[in-house]
Coordinates of C-alpha atoms and ligand atoms in Angstrom, one line a residue:
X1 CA 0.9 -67.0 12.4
X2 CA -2.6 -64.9 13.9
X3 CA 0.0 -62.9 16.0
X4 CA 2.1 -62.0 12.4
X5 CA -0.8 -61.4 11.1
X6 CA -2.1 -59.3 14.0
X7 CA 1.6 -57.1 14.5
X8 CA 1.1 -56.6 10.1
X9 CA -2.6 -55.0 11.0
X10 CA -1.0 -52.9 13.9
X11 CA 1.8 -51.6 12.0
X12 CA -0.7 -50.7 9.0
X13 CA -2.9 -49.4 11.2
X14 CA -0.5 -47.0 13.0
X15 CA 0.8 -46.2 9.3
X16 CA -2.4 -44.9 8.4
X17 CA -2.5 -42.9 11.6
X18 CA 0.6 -41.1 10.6
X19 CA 0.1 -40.1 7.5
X20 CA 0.2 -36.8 7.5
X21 CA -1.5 -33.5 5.9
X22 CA 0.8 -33.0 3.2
X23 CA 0.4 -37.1 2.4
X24 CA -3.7 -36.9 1.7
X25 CA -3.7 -33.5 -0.3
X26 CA -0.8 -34.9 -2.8
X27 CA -3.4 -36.7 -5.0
X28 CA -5.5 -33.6 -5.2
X29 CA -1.7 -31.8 -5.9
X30 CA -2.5 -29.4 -3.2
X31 CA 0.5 -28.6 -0.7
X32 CA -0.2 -27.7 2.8
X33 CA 2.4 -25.5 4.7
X34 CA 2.4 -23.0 7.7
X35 CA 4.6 -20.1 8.3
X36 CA 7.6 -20.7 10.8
X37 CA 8.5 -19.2 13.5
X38 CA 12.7 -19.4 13.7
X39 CA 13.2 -19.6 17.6
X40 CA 10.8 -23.1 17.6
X41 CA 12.2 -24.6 14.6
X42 CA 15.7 -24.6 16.5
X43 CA 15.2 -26.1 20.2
X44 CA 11.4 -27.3 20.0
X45 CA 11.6 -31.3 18.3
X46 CA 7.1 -31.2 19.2
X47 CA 7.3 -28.6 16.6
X48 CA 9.8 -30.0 14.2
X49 CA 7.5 -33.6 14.8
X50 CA 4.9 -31.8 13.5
X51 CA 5.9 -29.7 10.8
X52 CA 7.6 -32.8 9.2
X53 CA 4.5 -35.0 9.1
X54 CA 2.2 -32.7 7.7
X55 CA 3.9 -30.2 5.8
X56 CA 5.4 -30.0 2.7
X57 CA 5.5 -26.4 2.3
X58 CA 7.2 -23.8 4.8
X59 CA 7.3 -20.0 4.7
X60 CA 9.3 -17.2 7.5
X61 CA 6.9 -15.6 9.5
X62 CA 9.1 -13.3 9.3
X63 CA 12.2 -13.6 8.9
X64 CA 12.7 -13.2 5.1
X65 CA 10.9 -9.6 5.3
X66 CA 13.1 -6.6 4.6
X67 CA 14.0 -5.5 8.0
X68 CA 15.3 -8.9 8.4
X69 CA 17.1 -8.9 5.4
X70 CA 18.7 -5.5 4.5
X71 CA 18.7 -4.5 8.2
X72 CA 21.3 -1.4 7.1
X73 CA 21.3 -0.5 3.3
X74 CA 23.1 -2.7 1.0
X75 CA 24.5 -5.0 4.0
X76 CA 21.9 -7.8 3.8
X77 CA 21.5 -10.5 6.3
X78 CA 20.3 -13.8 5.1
X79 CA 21.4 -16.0 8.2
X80 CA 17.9 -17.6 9.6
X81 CA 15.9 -17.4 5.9
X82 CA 19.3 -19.6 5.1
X83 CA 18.7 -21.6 8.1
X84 CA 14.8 -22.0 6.9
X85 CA 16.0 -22.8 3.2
X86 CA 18.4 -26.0 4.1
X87 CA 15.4 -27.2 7.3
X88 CA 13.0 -27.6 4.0
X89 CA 15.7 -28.9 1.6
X90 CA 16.7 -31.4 4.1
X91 CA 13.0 -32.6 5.0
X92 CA 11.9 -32.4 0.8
X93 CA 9.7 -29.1 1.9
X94 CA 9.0 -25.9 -0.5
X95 CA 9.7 -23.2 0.6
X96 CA 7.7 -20.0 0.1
X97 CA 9.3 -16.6 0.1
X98 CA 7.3 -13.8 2.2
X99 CA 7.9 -11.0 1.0
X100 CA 9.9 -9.0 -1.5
X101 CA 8.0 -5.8 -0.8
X102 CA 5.6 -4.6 1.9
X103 CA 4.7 -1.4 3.6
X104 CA 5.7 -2.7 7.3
X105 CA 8.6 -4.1 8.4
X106 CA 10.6 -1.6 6.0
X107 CA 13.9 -0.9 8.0
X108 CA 14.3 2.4 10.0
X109 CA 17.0 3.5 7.4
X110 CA 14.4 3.8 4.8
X111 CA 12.1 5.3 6.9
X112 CA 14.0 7.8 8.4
X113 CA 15.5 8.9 5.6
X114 CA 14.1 11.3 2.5
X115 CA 14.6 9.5 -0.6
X116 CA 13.9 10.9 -4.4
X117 CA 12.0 8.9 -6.5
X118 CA 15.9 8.0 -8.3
X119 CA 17.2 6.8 -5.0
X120 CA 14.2 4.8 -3.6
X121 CA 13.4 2.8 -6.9
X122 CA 17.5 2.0 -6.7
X123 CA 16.9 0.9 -3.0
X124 CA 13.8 -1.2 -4.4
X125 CA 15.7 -2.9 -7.2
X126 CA 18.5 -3.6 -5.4
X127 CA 16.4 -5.3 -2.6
X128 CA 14.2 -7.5 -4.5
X129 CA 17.4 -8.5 -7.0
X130 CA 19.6 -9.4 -4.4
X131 CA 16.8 -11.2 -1.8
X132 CA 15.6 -13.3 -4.9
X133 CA 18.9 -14.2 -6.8
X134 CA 20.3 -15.3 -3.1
X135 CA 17.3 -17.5 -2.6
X136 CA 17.2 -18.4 -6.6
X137 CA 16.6 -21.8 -7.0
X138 CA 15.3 -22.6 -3.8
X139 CA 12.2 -20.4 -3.0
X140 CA 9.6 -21.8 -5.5
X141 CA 7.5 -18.8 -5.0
X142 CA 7.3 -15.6 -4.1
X143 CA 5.2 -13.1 -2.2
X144 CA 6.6 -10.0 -4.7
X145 CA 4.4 -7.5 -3.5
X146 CA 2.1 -7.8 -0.2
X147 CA -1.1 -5.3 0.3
X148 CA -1.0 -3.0 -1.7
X149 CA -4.4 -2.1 -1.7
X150 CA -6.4 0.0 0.6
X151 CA -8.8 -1.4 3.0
X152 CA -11.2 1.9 1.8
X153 CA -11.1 1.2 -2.1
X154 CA -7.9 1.5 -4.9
X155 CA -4.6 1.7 -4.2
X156 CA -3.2 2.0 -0.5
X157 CA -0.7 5.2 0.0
X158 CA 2.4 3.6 1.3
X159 CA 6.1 4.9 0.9
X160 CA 6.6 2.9 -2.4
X161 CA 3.7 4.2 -4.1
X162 CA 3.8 8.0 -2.7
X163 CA 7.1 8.2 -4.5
X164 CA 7.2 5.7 -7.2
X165 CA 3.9 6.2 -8.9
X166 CA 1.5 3.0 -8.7
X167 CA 3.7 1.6 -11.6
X168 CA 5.8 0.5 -8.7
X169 CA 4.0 -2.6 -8.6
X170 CA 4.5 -3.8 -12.2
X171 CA 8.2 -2.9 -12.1
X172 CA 8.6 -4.7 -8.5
X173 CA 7.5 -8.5 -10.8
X174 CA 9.2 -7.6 -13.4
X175 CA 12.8 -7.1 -10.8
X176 CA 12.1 -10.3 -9.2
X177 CA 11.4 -12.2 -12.4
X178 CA 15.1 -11.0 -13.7
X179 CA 16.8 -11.6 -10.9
X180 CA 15.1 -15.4 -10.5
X181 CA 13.1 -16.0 -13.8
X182 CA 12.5 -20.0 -12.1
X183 CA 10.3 -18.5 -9.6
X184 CA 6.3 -18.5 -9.4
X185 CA 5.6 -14.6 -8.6
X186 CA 2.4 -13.9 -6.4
X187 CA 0.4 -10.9 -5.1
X188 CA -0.2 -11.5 -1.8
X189 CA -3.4 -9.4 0.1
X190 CA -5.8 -10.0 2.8
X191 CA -9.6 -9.7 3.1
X192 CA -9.7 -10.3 -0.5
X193 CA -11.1 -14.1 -1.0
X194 CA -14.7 -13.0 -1.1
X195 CA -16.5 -11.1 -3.1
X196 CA -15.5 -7.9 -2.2
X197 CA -14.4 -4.5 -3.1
X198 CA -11.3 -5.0 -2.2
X199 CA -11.3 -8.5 -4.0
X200 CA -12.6 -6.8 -6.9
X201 CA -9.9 -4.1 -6.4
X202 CA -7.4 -6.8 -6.1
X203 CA -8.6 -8.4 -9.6
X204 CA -8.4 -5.1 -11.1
X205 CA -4.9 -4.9 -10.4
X206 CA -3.5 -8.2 -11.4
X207 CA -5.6 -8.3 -14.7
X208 CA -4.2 -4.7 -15.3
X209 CA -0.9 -6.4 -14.6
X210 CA -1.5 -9.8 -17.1
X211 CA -2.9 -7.3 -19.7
X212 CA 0.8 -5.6 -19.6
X213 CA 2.4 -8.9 -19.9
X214 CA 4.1 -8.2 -15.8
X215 CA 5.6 -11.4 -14.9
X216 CA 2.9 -12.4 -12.7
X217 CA 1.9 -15.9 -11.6
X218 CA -0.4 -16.0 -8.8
X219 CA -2.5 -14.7 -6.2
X220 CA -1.8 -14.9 -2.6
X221 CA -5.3 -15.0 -0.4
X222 CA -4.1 -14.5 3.1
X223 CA -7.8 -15.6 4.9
X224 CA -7.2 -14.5 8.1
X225 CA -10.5 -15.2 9.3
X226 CA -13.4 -14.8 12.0
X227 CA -15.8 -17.2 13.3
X228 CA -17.8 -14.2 13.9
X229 CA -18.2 -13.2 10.2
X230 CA -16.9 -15.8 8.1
X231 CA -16.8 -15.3 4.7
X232 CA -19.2 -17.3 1.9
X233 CA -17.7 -19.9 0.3
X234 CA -19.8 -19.4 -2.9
X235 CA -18.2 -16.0 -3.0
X236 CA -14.4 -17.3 -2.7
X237 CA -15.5 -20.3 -5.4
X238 CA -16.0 -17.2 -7.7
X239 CA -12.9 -15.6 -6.7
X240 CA -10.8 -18.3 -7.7
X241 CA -12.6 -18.8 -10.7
X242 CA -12.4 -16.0 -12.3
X243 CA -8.3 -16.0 -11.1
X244 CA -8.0 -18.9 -12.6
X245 CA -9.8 -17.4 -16.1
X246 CA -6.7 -15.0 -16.3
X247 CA -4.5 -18.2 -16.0
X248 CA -3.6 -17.3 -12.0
X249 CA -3.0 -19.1 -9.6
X250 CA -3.8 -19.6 -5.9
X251 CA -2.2 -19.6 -3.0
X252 CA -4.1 -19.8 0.6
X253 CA -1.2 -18.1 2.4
X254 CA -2.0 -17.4 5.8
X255 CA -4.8 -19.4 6.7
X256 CA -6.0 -18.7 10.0
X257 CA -9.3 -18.2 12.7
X258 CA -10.4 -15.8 15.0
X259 CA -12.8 -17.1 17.4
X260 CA -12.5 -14.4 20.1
X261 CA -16.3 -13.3 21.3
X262 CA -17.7 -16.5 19.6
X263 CA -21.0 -17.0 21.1
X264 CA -21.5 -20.6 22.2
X265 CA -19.2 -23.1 23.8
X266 CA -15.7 -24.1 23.9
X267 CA -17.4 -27.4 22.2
X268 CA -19.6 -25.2 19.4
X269 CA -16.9 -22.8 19.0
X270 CA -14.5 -25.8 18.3
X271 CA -16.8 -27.5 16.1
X272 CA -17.9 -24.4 13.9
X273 CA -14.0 -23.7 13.3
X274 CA -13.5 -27.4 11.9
X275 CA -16.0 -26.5 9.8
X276 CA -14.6 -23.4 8.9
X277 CA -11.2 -25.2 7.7
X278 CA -12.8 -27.7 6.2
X279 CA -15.2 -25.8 3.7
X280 CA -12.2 -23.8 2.9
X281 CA -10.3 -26.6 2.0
X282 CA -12.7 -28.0 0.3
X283 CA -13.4 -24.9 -1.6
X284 CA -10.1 -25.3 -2.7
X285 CA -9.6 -28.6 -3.7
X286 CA -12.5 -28.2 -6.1
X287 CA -11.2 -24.9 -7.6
X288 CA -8.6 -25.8 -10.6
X289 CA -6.1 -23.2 -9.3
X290 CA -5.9 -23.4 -5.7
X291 CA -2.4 -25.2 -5.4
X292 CA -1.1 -24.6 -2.1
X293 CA -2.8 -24.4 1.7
X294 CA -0.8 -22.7 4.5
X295 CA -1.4 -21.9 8.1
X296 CA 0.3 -18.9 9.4
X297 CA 1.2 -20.9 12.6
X298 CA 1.6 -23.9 14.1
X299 CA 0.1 -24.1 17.1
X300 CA -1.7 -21.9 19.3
X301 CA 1.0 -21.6 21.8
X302 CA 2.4 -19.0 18.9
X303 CA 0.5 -16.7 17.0
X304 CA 0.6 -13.2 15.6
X305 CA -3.0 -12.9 18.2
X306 CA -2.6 -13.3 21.3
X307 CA -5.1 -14.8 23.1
X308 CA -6.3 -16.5 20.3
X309 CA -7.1 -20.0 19.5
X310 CA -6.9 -19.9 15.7
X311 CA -4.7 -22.7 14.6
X312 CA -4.5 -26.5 14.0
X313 CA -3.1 -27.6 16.4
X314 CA -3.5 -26.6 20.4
X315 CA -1.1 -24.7 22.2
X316 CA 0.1 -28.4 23.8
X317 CA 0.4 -29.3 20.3
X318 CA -2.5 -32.0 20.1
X319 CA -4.2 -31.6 17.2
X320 CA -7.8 -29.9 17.3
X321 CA -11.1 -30.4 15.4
X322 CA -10.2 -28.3 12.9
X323 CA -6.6 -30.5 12.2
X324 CA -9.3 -33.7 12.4
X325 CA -12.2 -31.7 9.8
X326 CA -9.1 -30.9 7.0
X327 CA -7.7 -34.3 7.4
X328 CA -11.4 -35.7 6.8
X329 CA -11.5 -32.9 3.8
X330 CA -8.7 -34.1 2.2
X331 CA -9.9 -37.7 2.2
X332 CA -12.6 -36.6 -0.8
X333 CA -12.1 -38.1 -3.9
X334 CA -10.0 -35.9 -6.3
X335 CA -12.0 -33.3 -8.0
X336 CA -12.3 -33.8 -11.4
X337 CA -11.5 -29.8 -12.9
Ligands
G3I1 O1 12.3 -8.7 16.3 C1 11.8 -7.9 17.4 C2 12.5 -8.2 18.6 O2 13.8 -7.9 18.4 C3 11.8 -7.5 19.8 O3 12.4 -7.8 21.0 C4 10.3 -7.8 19.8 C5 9.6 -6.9 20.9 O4 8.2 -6.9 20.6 O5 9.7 -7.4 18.6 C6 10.3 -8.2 17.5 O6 9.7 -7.9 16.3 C7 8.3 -8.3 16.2 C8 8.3 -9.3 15.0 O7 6.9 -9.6 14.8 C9 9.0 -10.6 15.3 O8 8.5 -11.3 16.4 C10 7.5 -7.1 15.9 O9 7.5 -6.3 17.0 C11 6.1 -7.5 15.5 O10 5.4 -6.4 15.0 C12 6.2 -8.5 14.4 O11 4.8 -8.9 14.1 C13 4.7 -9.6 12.9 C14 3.8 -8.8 11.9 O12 3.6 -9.5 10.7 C15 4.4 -7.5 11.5 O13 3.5 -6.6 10.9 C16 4.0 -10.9 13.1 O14 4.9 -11.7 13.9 C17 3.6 -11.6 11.9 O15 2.9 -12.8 12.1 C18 2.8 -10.7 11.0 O16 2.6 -11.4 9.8 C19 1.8 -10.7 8.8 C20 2.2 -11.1 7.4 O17 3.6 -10.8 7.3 C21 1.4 -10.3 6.3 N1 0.0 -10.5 6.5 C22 -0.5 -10.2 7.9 C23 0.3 -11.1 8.9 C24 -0.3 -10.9 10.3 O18 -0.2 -9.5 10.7

């Protein structure tokens, strides 16, 4: 009878060990998600292992972006963004759609060529329509439009705008919306979760956009950050706020930390990146709007910086402090909002 008893406390106990991410921020309705890298998903089962116990949300690193997608004009290549869509319909996962519109990874055809403002807000439309009525139904949001604001104040000069006025934006949501009405519609920028000129610029645009009645639903905070100059928390508690007075919402979309040049310890450098995670997600999980939480990464064996440690888990996939600090984060009684 003890040793029942004993097998029932072991098998609870390693229950509780493997809950996952996803499983302690569903009371607090929060997802948590990280941005996949194709070649891992397919021959790495450590990765897969992971993904599926503590995420609930997936997005392509890249391979939903427009070079990926409309590689020559009007041929379109959905292959691994379909191979992504039926990995998170399989394993119950959202799946976030990154991105309809962007200034890099536009295809060499579009920028080789010379296009009139006719002919490149045809090439637009017909991108975003036939990206987000392929996906319809099973991308639950979608970056629309990704930085389009300068680093140095207003808007930032890319292709789109230089020929199609800054109205581009407006008429990018209101594409997206038509082609998949289901879908929650997000501006998605970096440096822009503090209280910032660019955050400001980035309010300014997406109130301009609410005031005109754009289908508009949320805004994406990338928050890639450093250890060396990490942002105030106060600050992004604001942010959100004040999103949240013009009915947006928020997504964390590409969490991650830079630690290069830290000055202390492998130990202190460690310990002030849990913190770092942990007063994010915190931050978070008391704002009324913040619905979503996503790493852009796995592991630190693959990251957009190399060299890097900035991720959850280690490039051996063990989880680090940081994976320990949001797991102990999450654990906070449900905010009342
Ligand atoms: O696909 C080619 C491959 O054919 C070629 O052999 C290889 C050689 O370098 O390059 C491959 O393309 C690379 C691509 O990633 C896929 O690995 C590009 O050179 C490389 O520039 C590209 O980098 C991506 C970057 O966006 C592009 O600007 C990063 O992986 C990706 O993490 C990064 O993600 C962005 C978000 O979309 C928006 N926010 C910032 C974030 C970080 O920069």
């Amino acid at each position: 009878m003890k040793k029942h008893l004993m097998l029932l406390a072991l098998t609870l106990g390693s229950c509780a060990f493997a809950e996952g991410l996803k499983d302690l921020a569903r009371p607090h309705q929060l997802h948590i998600g990280a941005a996949i890298d194709l070649r891992f998903l397919l021959d790495d089962p450590d990765y897969t292992d992971i993904l599926e116990k503590d995420f609930d949300v997936v997005v392509a690193e890249n391979a939903m972006k427009m070079d990926a997608t409309e590689p020559q004009q009007n041929e379109f290549s959905f292959g691994l963004g379909d191979l992504l869509a039926q990995y998170a319909e399989k394993h119950n996962m959202l799946l976030r759609g990154h991105t309809l519109l962007w200034h890099e990874q536009v295809p060499r055809w579009i920028t080789a060529g010379t296009w009139t403002a006719e002919q490149l807000e045809a090439i637009m439309k017909n991108h975003i329509q036939t990206v987000a009525d392929h996906f319809k139904g099973r991308v639950f949001a979608w970056d629309v439009v990704n930085e389009a604001i300068s680093d140095a104040g207003g808007m930032r000069d890319t292709l789109w705008r230089k020929t199609l006025g800054d109205d581009f934006i407006a008429r990018a949501f209101q594409y997206a919306h038509q082609a998949d009405p289901a879908a929650k519609l997000f501006y998605n920028d970096y440096s822009s979760e503090a209280l910032t000129r660019k955050s400001d610029d980035v309010y300014a645009l997406v109130k301009s956009l609410k005031e005109k009645n754009v289908p508009l639903d949320g805004v994406g905070m990338q928050m890639h950050l450093n250890l060396n100059n990490p942002p105030s928390m106060a600050d992004i508690a604001q942010n959100m706020k004040r999103l949240a007075d013009l009915n947006l919402e928020v997504h964390i979309t590409e969490f991650d930390v830079r630690s290069a040049g830290f000055p202390g310890t492998a130990k202190e450098r460690n310990e002030a990146m849990a913190k770092l995670y942990s007063d994010v997600v915190t931050v978070c999980l008391q704002a009324r709007n913040c619905t979503a939480f996503l790493t852009w990464g796995v592991a630190d064996n693959h990251t957009w910086l190399p060299g890097d440690a900035p991720l959850l888990y280690d490039g051996f996939y063990n989880p680090k402090p940081a994976y320990f600090a949001v797991q102990e984060a999450l654990k906070q009684p449900v905010a009342q909002k």
